[in-house]
Short mmCIF file of C-alpha atoms and ligand atoms in Angstrom, two decimals:
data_model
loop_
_atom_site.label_atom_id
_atom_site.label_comp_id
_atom_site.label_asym_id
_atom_site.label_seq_id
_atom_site.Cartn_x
_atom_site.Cartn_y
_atom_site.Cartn_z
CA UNK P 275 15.94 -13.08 7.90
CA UNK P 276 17.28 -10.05 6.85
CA UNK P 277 19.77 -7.88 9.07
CA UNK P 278 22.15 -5.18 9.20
CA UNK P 279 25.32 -5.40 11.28
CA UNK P 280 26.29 -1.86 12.48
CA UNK P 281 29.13 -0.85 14.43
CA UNK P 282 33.10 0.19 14.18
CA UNK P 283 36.06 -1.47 12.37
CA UNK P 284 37.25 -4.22 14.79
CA UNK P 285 34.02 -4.67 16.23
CA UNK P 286 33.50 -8.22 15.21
CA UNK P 287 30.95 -7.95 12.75
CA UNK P 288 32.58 -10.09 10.46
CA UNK P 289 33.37 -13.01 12.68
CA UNK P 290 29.72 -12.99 14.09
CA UNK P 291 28.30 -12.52 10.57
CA UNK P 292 30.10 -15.64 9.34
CA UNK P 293 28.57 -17.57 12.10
CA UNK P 294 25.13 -16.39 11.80
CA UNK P 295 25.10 -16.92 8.12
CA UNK P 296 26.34 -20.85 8.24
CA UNK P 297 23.71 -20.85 11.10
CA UNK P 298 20.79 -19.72 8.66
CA UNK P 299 22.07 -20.80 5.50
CA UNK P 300 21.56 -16.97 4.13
CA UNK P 301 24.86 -15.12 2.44
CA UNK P 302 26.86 -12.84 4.52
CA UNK P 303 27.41 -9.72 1.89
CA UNK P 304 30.17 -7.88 3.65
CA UNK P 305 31.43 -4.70 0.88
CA UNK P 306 34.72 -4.83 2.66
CA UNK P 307 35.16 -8.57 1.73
CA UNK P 308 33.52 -7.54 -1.97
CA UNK P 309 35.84 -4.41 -2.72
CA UNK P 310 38.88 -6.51 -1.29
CA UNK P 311 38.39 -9.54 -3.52
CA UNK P 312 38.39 -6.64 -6.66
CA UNK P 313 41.83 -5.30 -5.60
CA UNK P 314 42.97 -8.68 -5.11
CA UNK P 315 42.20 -10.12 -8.77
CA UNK P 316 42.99 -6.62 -10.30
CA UNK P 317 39.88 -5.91 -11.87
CA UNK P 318 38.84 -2.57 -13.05
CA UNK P 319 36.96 -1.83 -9.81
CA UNK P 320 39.92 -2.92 -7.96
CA UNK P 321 42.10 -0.41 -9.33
CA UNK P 322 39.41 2.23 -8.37
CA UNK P 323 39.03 1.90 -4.56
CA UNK P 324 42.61 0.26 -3.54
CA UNK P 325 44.02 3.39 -2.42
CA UNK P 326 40.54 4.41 -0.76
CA UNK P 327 40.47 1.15 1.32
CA UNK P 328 44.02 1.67 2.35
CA UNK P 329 43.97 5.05 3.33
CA UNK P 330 40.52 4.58 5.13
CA UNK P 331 38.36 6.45 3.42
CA UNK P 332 34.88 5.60 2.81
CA UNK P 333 34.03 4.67 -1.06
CA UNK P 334 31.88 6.99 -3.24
CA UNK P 335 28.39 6.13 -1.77
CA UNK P 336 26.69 6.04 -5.59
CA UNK P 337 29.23 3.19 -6.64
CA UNK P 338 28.79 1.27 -2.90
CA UNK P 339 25.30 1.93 -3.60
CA UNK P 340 25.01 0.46 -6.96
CA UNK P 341 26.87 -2.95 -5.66
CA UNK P 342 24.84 -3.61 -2.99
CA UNK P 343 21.47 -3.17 -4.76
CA UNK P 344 22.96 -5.91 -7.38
CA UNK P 345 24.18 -7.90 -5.04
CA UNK P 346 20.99 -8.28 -3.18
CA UNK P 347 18.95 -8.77 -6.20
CA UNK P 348 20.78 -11.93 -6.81
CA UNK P 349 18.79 -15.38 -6.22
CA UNK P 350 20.86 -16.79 -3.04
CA UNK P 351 19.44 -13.38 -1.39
CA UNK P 352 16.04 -14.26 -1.59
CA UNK P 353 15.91 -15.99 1.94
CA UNK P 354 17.65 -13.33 3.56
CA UNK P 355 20.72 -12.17 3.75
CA UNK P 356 23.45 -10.11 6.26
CA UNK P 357 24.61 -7.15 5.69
CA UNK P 358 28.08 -6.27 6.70
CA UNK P 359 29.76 -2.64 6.86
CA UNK P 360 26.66 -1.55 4.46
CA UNK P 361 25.00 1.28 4.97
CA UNK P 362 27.87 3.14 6.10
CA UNK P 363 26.73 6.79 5.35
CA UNK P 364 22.81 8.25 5.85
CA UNK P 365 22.70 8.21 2.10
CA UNK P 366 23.41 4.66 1.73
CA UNK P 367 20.74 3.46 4.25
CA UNK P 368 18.13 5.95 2.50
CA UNK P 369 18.93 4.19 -0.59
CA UNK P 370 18.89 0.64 1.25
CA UNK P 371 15.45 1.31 2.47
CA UNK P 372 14.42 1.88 -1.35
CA UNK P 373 15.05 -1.83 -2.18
CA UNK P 374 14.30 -3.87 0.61
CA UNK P 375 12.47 -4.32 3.85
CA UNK P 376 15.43 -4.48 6.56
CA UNK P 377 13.76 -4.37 9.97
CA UNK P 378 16.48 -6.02 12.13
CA UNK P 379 19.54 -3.84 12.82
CA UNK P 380 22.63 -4.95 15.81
CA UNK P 381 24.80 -2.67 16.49
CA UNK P 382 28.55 -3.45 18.04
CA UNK P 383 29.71 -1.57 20.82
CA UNK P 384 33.09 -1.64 21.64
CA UNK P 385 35.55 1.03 23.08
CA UNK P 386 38.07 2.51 20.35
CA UNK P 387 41.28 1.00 22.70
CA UNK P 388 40.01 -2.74 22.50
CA UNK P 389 39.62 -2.40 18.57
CA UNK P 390 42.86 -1.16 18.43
CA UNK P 391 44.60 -4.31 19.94
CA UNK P 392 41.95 -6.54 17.66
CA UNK P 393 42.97 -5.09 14.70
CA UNK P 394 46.36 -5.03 15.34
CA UNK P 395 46.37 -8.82 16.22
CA UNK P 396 44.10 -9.76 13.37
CA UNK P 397 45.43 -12.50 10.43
CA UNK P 398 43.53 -13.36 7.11
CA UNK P 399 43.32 -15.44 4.68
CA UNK P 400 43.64 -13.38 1.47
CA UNK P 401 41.70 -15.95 -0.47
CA UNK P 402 38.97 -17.07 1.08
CA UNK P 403 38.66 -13.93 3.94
CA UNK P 404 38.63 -16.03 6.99
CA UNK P 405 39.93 -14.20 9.98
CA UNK P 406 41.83 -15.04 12.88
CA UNK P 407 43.20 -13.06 15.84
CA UNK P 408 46.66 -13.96 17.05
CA UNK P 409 45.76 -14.26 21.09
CA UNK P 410 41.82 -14.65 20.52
CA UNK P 411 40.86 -16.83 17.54
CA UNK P 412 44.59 -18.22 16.73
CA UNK P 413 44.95 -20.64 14.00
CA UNK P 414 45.68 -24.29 14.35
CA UNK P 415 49.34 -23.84 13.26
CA UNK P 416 50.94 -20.22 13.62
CA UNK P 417 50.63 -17.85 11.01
CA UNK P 418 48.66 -20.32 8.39
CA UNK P 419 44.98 -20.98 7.45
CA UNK P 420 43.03 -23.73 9.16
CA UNK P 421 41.92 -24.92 6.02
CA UNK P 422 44.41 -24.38 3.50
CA UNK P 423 47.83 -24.17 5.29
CA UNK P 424 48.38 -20.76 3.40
CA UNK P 425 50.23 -18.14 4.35
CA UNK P 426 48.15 -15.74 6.97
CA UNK P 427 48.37 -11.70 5.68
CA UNK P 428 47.99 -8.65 7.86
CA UNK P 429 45.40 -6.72 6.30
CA UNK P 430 46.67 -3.41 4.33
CA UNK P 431 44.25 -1.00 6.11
CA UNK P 432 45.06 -2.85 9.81
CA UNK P 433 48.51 -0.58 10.22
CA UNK P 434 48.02 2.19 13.04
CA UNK P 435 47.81 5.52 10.72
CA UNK P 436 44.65 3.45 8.63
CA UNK P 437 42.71 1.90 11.84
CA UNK P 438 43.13 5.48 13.39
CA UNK P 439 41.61 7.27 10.22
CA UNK P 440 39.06 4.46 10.28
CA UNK P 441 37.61 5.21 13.47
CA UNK P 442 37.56 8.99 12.58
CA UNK P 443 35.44 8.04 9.80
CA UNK P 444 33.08 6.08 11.41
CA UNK P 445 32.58 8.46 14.62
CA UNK P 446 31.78 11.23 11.64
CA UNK P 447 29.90 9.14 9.10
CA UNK P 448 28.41 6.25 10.14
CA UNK P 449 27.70 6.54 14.07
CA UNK P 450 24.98 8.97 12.84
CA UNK P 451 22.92 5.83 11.88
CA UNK P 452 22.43 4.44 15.19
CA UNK P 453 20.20 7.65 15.67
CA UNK P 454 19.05 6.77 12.25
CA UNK P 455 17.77 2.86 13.27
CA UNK P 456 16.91 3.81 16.70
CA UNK P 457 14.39 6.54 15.73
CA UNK P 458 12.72 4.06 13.47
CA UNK P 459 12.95 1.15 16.09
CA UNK P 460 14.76 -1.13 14.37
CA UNK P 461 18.28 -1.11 16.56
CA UNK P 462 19.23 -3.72 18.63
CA UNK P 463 22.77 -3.35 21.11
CA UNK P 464 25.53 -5.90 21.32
CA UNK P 465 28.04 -5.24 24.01
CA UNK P 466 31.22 -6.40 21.54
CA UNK P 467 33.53 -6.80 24.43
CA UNK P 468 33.20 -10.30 25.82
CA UNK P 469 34.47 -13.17 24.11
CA UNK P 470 33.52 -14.24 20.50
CA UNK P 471 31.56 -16.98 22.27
CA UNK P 472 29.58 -14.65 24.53
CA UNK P 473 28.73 -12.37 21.95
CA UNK P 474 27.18 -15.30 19.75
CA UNK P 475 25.15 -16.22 22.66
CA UNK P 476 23.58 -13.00 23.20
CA UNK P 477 23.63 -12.28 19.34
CA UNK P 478 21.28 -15.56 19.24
CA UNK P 479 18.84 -14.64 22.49
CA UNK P 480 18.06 -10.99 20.07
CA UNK P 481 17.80 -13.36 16.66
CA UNK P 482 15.51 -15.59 18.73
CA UNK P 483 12.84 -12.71 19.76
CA UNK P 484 13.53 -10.21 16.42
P1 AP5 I 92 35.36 -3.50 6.09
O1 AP5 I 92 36.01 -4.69 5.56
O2 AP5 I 92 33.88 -3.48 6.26
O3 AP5 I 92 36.08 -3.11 7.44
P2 AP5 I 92 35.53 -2.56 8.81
O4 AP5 I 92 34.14 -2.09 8.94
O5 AP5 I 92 36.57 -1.59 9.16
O6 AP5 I 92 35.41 -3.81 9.64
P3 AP5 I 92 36.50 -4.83 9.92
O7 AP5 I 92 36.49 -5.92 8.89
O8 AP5 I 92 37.82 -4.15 10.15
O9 AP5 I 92 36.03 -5.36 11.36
P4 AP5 I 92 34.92 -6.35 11.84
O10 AP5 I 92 33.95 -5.63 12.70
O11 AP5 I 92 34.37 -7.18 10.73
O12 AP5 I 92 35.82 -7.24 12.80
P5 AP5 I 92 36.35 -8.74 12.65
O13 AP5 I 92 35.20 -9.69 12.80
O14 AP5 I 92 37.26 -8.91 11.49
O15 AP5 I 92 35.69 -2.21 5.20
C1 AP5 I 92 37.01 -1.96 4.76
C2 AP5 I 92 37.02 -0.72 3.89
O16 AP5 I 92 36.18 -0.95 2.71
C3 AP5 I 92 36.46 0.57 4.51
O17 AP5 I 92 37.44 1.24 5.28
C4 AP5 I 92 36.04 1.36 3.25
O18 AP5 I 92 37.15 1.94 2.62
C5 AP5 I 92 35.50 0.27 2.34
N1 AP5 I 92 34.05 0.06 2.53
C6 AP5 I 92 33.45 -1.06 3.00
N2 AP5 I 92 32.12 -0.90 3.05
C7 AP5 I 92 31.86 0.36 2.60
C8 AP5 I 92 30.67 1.13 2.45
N3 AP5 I 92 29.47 0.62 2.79
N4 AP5 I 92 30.78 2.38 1.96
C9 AP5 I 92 31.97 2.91 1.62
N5 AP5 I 92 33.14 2.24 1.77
C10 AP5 I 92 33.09 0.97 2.25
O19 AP5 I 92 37.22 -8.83 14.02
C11 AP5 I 92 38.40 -8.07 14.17
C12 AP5 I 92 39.45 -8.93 14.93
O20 AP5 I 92 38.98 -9.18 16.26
C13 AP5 I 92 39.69 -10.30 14.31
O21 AP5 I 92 41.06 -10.62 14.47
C14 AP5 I 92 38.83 -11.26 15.15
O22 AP5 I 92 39.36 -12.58 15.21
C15 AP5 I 92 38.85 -10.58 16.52
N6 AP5 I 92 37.59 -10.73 17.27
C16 AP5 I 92 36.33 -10.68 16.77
N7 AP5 I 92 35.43 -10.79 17.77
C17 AP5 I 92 36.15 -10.87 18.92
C18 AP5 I 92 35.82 -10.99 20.31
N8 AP5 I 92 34.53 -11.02 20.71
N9 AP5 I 92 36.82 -11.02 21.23
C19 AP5 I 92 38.12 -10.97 20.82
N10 AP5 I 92 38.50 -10.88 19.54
C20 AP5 I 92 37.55 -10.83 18.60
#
């Protein structure tokens, strides 16, 4: 199973990937999650796209480009894997469709004032990237991780200025790729508005038939 999870920041991509991964038993590659873990342990690429993540910006497609095609030539791909805020540009799923065979793509829908509140209520943990919401998907005890009791974070790019540039970014860079998956057949719609349990259930009746 191979698929592509499409859609805005806030959408819930990353909380339904995580589910649909442990479901399958197939690695959820999200390049957020990948570019965040650099900037958190300093390394070289780290340095080089901490002040694009935090202003919003999209990444220099060549370099996303080059991670992604490593990352999915790795063994634990071979099954299948998820893709998660990649492509995010026509170029990148041009060069996607160069090294592999992607034929299932969902798309999120959700209206820019809902992500707005999601983002702004949204708690991680910085280590391992599991994400909460304070009113939707609280944690057990306020303010720490389920698993590890650590400290929750806000995320750097979740402050107003950053989630509105986001959305800018996405309406003029990757929205075009709906178009893009649609023309070729391969999009599927998820109305991202409902609960995170209603969403899984009609993310699993698409799986089922894809
Ligand atoms: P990335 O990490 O991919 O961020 P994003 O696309 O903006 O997506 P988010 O992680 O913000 O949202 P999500 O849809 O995963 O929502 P989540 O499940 O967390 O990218 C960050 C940055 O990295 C980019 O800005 C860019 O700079 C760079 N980058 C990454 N990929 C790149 C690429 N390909 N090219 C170039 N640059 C790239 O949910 C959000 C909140 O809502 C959570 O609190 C959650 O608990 C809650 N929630 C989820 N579902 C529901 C629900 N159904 N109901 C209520 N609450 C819900």
């Amino acid at each position: 199973m191979q698929l592509i999870f499409l859609g805005p920041p806030g959408a819930g991509k990353g909380t339904m990937a995580t589910r649909v991964a442990e479901d399958h038993d197939i690695p959820h590659i999200s390049t957020g999650d990948i570019f965040r873990y650099n900037i958190n342990n300093q390394t070289e690429l780290g340095l080089q796209v901490k002040s694009i993540l935090d202003s919003g910006e999209l990444v220099p497609d060549d370099l996303t480009i080059d991670l992604v095609r490593d990352r999915l030539s790795q063994e634990d791909c071979a099954n299948g894997f998820i893709l998660d805020g990649f492509p995010r540009t026509i170029a990148q799923a041009e060069a996607l469709q160069s090294f592999s065979n992607i034929l299932c793509v969902l798309n999120f829908s959700i209206p820019d004032e809902i992500i707005v509140k999601r983002l702004s209520g949204r708690r991680v943990h910085k280590t391992s990237g599991r994400t909460y919401h304070v009113l939707h998907n609280p944690p057990k005890v306020p303010g720490k991780d389920d698993v590890t009791g650590e400290e929750l974070i806000v995320r750097s790019d979740d402050q107003v200025d950053s989630i509105r540039k986001r959305l800018a970014v996405y309406y003029e860079q990757t929205a075009p790729l709906k178009e893009f998956y649609r023309n070729k057949g391969m999009l599927h719609e998820i109305d991202a508005t409902p609960s995170p349990e209603e969403v899984y259930e009609s993310m699993k009746k698409i799986l089922k038939d894809a």
